PDB file of C-alpha atoms in Angstrom:
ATOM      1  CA  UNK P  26     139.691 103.657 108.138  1.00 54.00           C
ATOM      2  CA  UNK P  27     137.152 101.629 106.408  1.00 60.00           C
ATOM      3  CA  UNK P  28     133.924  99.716 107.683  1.00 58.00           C
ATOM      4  CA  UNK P  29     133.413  96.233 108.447  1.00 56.00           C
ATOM      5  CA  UNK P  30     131.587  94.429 105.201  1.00 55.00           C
ATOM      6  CA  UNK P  31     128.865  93.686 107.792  1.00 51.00           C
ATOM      7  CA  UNK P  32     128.131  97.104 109.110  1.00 57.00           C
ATOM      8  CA  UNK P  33     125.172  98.607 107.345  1.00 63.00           C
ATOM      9  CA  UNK P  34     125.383 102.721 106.694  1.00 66.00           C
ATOM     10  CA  UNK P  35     122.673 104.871 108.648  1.00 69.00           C
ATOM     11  CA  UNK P  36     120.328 106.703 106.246  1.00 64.00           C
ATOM     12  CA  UNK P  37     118.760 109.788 107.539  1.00 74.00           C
ATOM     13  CA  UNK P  38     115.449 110.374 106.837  1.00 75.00           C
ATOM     14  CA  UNK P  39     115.959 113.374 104.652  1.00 80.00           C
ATOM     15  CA  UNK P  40     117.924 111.451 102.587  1.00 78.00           C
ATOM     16  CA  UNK P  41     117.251 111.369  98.812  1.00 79.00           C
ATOM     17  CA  UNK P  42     119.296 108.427  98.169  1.00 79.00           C
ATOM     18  CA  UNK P  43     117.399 105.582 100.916  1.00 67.00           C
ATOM     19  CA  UNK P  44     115.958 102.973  99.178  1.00 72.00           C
ATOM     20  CA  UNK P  45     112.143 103.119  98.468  1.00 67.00           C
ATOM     21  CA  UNK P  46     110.063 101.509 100.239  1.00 75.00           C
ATOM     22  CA  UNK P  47     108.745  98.149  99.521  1.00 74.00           C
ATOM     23  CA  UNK P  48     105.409  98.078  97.683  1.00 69.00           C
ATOM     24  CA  UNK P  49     102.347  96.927  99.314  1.00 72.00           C
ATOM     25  CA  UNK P  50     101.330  93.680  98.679  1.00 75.00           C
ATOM     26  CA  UNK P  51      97.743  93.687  96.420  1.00 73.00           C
ATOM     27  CA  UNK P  52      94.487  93.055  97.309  1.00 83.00           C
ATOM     28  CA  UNK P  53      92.848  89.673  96.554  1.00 89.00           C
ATOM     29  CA  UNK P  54      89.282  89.421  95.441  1.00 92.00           C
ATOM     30  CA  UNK P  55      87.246  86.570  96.057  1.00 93.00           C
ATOM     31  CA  UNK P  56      84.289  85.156  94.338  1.00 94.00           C
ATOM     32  CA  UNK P  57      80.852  87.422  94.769  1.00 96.00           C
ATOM     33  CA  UNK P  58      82.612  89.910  96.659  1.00 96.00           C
ATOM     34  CA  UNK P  59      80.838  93.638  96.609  1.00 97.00           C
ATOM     35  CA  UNK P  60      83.624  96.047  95.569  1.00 96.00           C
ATOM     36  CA  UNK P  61      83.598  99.592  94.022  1.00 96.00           C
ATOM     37  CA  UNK P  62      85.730 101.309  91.154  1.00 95.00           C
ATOM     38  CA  UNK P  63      85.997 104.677  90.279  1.00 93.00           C
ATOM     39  CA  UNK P  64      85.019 104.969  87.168  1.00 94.00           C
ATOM     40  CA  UNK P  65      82.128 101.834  86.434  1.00 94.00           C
ATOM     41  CA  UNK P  66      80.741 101.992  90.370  1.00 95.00           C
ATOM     42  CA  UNK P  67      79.553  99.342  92.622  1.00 96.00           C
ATOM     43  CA  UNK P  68      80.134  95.657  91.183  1.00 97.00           C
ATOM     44  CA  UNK P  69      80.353  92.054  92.120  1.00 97.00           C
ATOM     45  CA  UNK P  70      83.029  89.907  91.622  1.00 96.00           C
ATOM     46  CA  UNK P  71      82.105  87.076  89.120  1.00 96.00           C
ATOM     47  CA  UNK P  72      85.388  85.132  88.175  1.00 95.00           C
ATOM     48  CA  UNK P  73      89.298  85.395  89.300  1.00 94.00           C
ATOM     49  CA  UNK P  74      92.219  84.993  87.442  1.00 91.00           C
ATOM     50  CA  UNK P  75      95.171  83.886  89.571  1.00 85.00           C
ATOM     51  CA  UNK P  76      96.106  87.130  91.015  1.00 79.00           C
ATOM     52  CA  UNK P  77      96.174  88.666  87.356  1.00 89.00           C
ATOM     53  CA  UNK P  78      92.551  89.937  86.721  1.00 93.00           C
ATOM     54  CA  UNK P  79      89.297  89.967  88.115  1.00 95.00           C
ATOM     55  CA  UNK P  80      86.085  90.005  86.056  1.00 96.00           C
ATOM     56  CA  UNK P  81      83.335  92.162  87.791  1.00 97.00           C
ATOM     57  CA  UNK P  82      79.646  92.582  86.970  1.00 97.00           C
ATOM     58  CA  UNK P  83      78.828  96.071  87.142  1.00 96.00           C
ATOM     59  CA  UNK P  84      74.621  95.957  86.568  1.00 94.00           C
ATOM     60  CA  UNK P  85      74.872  97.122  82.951  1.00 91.00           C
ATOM     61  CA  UNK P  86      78.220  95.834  81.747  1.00 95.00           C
ATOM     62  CA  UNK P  87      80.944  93.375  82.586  1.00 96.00           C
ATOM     63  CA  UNK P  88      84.616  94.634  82.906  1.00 95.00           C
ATOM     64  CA  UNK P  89      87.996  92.500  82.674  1.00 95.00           C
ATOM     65  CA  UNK P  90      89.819  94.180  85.542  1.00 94.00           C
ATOM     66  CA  UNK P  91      94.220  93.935  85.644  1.00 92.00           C
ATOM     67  CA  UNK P  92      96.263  93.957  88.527  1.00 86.00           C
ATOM     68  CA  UNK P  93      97.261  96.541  90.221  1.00 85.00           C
ATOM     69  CA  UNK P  94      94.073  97.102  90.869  1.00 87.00           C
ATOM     70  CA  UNK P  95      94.510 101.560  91.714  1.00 85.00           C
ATOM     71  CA  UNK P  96      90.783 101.868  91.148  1.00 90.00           C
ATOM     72  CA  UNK P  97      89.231  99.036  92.915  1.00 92.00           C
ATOM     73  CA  UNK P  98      87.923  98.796  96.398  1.00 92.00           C
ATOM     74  CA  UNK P  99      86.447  95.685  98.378  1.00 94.00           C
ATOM     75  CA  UNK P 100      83.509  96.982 100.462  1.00 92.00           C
TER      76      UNK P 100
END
């Protein structure tokens, strides 16, 4: 007997073969806003790059910063 084309298939939850789950969407970063990174510290945001970089002042240096952005936190 075979299933209707419309029918989806129930996946248990101990399944390895579900599909992943979708990815969070990322953060956006606005102009002067306070934000943290691992490794440089506590920063302000000085320019955006459509949703590809941000470029933060850090006190004693200025990094280029890519999306995804794993290391940086808005405070």
């Amino acid at each position: 007997m075979k299933r209707a084309s419309g029918d989806s298939r129930r996946h248990l939850p101990t399944s390895p073969f579900k599909p992943p789950p979708p990815a969070p969407p990322a953060e956006q970063f606005d102009m002067n806003d306070r934000v943290s990174h691992d490794r440089y510290g506590l920063g302000v945001v000085i320019g955006v790059e459509d949703d590809v970089a941000v470029l933060v002042d850090f006190g004693s240096r200025q990094e280029r910063i890519t999306t995804p952005f794993n290391k940086l936190y808005k405070l």
